[in-house]
mmCIF file with all atom_site columns, C-alpha atoms in Angstrom:
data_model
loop_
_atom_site.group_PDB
_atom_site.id
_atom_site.type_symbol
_atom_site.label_atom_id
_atom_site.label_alt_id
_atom_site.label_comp_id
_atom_site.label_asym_id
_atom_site.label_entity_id
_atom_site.label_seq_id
_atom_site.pdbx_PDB_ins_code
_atom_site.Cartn_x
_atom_site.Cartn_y
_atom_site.Cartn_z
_atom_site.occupancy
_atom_site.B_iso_or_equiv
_atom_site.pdbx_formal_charge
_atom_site.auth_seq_id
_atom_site.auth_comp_id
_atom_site.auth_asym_id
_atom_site.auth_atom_id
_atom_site.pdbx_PDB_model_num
ATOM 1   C CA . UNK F 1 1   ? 0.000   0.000  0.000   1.00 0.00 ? 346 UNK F CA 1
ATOM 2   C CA . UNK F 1 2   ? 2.925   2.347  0.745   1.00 0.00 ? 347 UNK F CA 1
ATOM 3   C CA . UNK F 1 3   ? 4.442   2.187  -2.667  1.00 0.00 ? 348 UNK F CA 1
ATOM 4   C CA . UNK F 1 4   ? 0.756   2.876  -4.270  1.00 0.00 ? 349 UNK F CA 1
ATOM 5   C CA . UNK F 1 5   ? 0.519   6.196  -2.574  1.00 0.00 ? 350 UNK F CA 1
ATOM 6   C CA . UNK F 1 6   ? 4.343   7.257  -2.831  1.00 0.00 ? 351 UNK F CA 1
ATOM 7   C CA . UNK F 1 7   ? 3.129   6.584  -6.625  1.00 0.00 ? 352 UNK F CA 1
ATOM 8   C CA . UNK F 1 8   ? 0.278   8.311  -6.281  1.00 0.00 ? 353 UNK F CA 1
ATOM 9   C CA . UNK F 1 9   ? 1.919   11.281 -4.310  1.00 0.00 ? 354 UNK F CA 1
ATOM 10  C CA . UNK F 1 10  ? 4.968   10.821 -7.045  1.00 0.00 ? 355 UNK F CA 1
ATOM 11  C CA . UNK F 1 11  ? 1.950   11.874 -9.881  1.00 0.00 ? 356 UNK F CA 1
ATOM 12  C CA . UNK F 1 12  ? 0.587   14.606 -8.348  1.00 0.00 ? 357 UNK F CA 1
ATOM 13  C CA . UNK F 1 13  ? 4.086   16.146 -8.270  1.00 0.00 ? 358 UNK F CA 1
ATOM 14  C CA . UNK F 1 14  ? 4.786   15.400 -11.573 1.00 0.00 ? 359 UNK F CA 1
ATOM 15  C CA . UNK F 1 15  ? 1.320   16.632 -12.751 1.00 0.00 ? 360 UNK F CA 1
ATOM 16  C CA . UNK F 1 16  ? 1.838   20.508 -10.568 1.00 0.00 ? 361 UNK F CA 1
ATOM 17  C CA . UNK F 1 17  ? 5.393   20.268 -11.964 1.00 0.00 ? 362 UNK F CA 1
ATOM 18  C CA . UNK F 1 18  ? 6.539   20.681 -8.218  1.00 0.00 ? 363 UNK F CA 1
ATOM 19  C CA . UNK F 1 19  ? 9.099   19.268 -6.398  1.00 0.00 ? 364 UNK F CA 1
ATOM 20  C CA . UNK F 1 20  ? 7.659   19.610 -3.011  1.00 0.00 ? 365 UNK F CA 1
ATOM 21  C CA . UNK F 1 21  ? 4.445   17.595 -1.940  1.00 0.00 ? 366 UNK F CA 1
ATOM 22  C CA . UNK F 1 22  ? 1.448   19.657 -1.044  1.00 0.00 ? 367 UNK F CA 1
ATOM 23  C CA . UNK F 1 23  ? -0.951  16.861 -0.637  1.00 0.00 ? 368 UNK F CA 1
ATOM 24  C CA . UNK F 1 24  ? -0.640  14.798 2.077   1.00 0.00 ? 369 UNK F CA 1
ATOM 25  C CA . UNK F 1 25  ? -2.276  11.283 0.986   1.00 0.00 ? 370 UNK F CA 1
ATOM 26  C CA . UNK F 1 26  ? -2.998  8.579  4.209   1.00 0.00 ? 371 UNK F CA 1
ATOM 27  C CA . UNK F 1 27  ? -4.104  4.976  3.959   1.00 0.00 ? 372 UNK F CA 1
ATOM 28  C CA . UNK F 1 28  ? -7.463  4.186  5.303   1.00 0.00 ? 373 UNK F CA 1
ATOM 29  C CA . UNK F 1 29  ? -5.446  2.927  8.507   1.00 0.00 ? 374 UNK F CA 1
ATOM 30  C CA . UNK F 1 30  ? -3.682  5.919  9.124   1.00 0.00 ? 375 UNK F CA 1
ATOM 31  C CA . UNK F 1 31  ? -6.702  7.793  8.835   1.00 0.00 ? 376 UNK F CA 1
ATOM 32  C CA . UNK F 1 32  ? -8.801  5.355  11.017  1.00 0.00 ? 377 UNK F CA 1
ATOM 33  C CA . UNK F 1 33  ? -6.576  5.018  13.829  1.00 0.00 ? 378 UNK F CA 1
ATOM 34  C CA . UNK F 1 34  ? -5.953  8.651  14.275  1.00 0.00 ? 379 UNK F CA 1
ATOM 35  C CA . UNK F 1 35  ? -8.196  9.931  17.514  1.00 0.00 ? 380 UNK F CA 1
ATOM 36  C CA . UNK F 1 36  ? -11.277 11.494 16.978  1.00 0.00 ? 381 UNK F CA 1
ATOM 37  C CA . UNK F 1 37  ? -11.870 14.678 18.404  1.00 0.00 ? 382 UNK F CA 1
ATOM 38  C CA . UNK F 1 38  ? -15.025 16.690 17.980  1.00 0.00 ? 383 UNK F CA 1
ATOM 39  C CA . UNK F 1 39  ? -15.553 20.399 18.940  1.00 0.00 ? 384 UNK F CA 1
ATOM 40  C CA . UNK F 1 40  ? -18.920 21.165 19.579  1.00 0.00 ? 385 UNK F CA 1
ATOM 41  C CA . UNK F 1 41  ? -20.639 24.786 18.615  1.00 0.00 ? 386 UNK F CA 1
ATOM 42  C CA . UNK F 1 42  ? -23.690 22.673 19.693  1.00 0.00 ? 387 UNK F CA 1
ATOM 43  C CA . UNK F 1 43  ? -23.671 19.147 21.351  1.00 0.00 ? 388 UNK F CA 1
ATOM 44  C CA . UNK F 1 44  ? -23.764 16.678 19.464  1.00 0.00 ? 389 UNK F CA 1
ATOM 45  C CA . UNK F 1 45  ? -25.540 18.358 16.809  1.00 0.00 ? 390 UNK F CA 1
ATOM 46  C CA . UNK F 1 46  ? -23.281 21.518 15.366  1.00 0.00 ? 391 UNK F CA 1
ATOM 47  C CA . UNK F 1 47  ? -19.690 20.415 14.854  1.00 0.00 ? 392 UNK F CA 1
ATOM 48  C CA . UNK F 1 48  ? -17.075 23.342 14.538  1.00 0.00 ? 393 UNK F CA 1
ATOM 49  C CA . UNK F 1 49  ? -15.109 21.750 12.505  1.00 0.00 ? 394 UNK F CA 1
ATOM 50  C CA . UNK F 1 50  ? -17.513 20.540 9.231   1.00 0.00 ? 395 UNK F CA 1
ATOM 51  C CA . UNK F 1 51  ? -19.716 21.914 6.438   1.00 0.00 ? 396 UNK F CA 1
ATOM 52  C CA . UNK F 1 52  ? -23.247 21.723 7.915   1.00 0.00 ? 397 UNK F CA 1
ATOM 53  C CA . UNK F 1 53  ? -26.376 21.100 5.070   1.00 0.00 ? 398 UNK F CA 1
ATOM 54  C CA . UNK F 1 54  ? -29.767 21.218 5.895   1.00 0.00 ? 399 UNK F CA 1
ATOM 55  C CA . UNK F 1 55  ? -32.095 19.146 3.699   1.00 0.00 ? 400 UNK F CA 1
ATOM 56  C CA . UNK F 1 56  ? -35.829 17.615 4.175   1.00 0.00 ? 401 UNK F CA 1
ATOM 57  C CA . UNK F 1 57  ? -39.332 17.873 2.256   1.00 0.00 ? 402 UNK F CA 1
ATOM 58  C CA . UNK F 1 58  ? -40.641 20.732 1.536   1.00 0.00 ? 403 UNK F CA 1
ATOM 59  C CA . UNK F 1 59  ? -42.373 22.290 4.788   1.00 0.00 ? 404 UNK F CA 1
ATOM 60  C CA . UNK F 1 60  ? -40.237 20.324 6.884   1.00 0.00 ? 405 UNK F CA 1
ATOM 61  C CA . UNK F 1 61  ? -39.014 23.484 8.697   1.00 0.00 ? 406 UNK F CA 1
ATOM 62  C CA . UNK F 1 62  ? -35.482 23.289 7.425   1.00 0.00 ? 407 UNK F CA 1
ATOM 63  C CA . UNK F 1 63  ? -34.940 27.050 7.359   1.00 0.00 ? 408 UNK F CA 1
ATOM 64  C CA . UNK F 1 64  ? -36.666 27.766 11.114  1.00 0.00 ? 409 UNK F CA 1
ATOM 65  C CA . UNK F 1 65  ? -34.122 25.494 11.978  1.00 0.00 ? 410 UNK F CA 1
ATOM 66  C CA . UNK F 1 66  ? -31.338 26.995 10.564  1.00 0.00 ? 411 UNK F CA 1
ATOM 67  C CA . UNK F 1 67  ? -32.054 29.740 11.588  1.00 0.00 ? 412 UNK F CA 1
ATOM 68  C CA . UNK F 1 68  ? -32.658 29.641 15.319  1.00 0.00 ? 413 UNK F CA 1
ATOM 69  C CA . UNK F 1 69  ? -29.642 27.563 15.322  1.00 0.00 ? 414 UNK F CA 1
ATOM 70  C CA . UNK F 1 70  ? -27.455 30.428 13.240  1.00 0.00 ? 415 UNK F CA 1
ATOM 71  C CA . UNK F 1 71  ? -28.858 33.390 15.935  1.00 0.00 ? 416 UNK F CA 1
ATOM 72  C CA . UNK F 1 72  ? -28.472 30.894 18.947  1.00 0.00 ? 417 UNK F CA 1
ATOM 73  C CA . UNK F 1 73  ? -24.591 30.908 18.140  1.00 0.00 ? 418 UNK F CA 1
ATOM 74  C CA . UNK F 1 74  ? -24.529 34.390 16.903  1.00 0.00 ? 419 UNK F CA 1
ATOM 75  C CA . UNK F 1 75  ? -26.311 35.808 20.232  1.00 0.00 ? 420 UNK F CA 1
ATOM 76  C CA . UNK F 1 76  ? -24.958 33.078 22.536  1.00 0.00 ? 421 UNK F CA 1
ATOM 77  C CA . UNK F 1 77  ? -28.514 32.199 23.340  1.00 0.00 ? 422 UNK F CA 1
ATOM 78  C CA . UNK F 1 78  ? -28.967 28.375 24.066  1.00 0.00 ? 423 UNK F CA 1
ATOM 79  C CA . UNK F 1 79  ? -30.877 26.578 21.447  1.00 0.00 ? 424 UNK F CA 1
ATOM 80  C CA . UNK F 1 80  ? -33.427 24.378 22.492  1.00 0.00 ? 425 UNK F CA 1
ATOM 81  C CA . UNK F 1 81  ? -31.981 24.107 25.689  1.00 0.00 ? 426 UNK F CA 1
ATOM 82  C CA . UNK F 1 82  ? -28.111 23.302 24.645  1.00 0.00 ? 427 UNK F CA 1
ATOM 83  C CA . UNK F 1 83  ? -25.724 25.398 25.656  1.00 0.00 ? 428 UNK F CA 1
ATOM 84  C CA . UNK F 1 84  ? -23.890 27.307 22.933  1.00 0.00 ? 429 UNK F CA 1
ATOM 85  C CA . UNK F 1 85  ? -19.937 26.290 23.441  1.00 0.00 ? 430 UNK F CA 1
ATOM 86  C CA . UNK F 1 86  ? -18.286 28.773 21.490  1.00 0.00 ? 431 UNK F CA 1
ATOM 87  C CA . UNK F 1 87  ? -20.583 31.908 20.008  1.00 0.00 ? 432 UNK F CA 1
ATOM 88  C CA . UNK F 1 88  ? -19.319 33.480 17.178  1.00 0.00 ? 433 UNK F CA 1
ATOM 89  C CA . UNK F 1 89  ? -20.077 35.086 13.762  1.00 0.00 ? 434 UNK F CA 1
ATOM 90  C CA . UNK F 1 90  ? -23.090 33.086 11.078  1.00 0.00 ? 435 UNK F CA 1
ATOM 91  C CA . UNK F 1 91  ? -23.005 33.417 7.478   1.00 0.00 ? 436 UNK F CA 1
ATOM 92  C CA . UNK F 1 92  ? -26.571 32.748 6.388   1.00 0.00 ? 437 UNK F CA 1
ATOM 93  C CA . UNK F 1 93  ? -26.772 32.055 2.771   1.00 0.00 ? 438 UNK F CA 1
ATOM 94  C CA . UNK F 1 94  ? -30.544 31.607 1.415   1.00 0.00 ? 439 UNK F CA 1
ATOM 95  C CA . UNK F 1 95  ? -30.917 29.720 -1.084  1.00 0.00 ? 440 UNK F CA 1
ATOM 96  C CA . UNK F 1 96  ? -34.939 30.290 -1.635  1.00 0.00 ? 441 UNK F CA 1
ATOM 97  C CA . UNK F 1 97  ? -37.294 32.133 0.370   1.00 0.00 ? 442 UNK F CA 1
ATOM 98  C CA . UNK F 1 98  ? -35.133 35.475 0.734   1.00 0.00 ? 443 UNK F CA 1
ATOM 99  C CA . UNK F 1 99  ? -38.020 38.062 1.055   1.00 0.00 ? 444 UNK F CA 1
ATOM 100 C CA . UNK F 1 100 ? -39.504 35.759 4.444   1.00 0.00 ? 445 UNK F CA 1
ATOM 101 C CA . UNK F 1 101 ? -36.478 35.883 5.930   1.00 0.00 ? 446 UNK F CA 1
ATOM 102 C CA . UNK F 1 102 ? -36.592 38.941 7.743   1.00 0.00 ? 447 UNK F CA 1
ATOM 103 C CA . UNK F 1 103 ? -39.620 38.338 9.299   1.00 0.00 ? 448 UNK F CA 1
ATOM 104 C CA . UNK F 1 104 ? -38.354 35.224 10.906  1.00 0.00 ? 449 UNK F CA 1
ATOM 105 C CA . UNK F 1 105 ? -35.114 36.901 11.782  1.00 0.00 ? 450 UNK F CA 1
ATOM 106 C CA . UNK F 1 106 ? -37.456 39.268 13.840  1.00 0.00 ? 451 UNK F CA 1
ATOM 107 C CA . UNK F 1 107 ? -40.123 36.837 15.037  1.00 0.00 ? 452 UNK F CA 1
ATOM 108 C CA . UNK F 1 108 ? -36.514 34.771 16.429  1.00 0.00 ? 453 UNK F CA 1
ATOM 109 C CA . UNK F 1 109 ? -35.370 37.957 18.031  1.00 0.00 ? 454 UNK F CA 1
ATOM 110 C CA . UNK F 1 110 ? -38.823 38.712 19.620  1.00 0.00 ? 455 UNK F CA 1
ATOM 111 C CA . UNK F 1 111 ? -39.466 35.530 21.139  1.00 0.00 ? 456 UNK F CA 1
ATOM 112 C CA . UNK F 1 112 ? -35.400 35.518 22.842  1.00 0.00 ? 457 UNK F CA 1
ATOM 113 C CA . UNK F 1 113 ? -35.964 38.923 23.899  1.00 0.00 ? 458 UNK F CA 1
ATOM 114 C CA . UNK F 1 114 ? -32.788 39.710 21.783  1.00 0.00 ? 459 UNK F CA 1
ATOM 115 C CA . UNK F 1 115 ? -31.998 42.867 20.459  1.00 0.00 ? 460 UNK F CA 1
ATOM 116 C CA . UNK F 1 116 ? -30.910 42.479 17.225  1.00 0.00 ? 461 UNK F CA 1
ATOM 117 C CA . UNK F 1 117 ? -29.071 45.934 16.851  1.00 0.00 ? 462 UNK F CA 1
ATOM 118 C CA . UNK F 1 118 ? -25.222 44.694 18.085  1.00 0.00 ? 463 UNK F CA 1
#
């Protein structure tokens, strides 16, 4: 297995036209017995370090979700009861449904008794 990904690393060099390896390739049992550590925003459902995607039927109250979870981190207001383990800034993008947005935004802010001005 070695000498398949110093190949494989080998081709990638050749293919940049580098000399120095930028790509770090691990076997699967490397990768599997490394420890796994996860860093909660919220436990155990918001991991800090991962791309989060929120998907369902239609009317399945995907964007409610996402966004009572995005002002629970932004405000450092617990959501649903979790605590929020590290607050910080939440880049909302909205991928339908832009113009009802702001309404929920404020509806969020009204029921947290959150002022949404800092």
């Amino acid at each position: 297995m070695d000498d398949y990904m110093n190949q494989a690393e080998e081709q990638v060099r050749q293919a940049d036209g580098q000399t120095t390896n930028k790509l770090k390739f691990l076997p699967a049992s490397q990768l599997c017995s490394a420890p796994i550590r996860t860093d909660w925003i919220i436990k155990p459902y918001l991991d800090k370090n991962s791309l989060t995607v929120l998907f369902g039927e239609p009317g399945s109250m995907k964007t409610f979700l996402a966004i009572d979870q995005g002002l629970s981190v932004a405000t450092n207001t617990k959501w649903q009861g979790q605590a929020i383990r590290q607050c910080g800034l939440v880049f909302y993008i909205a991928g339908e449904g832009f113009s009802g947005i702001s309404k929920r935004v404020k509806a969020w802010a009204i029921a947290q008794q959150i002022d949404l001005e800092n």
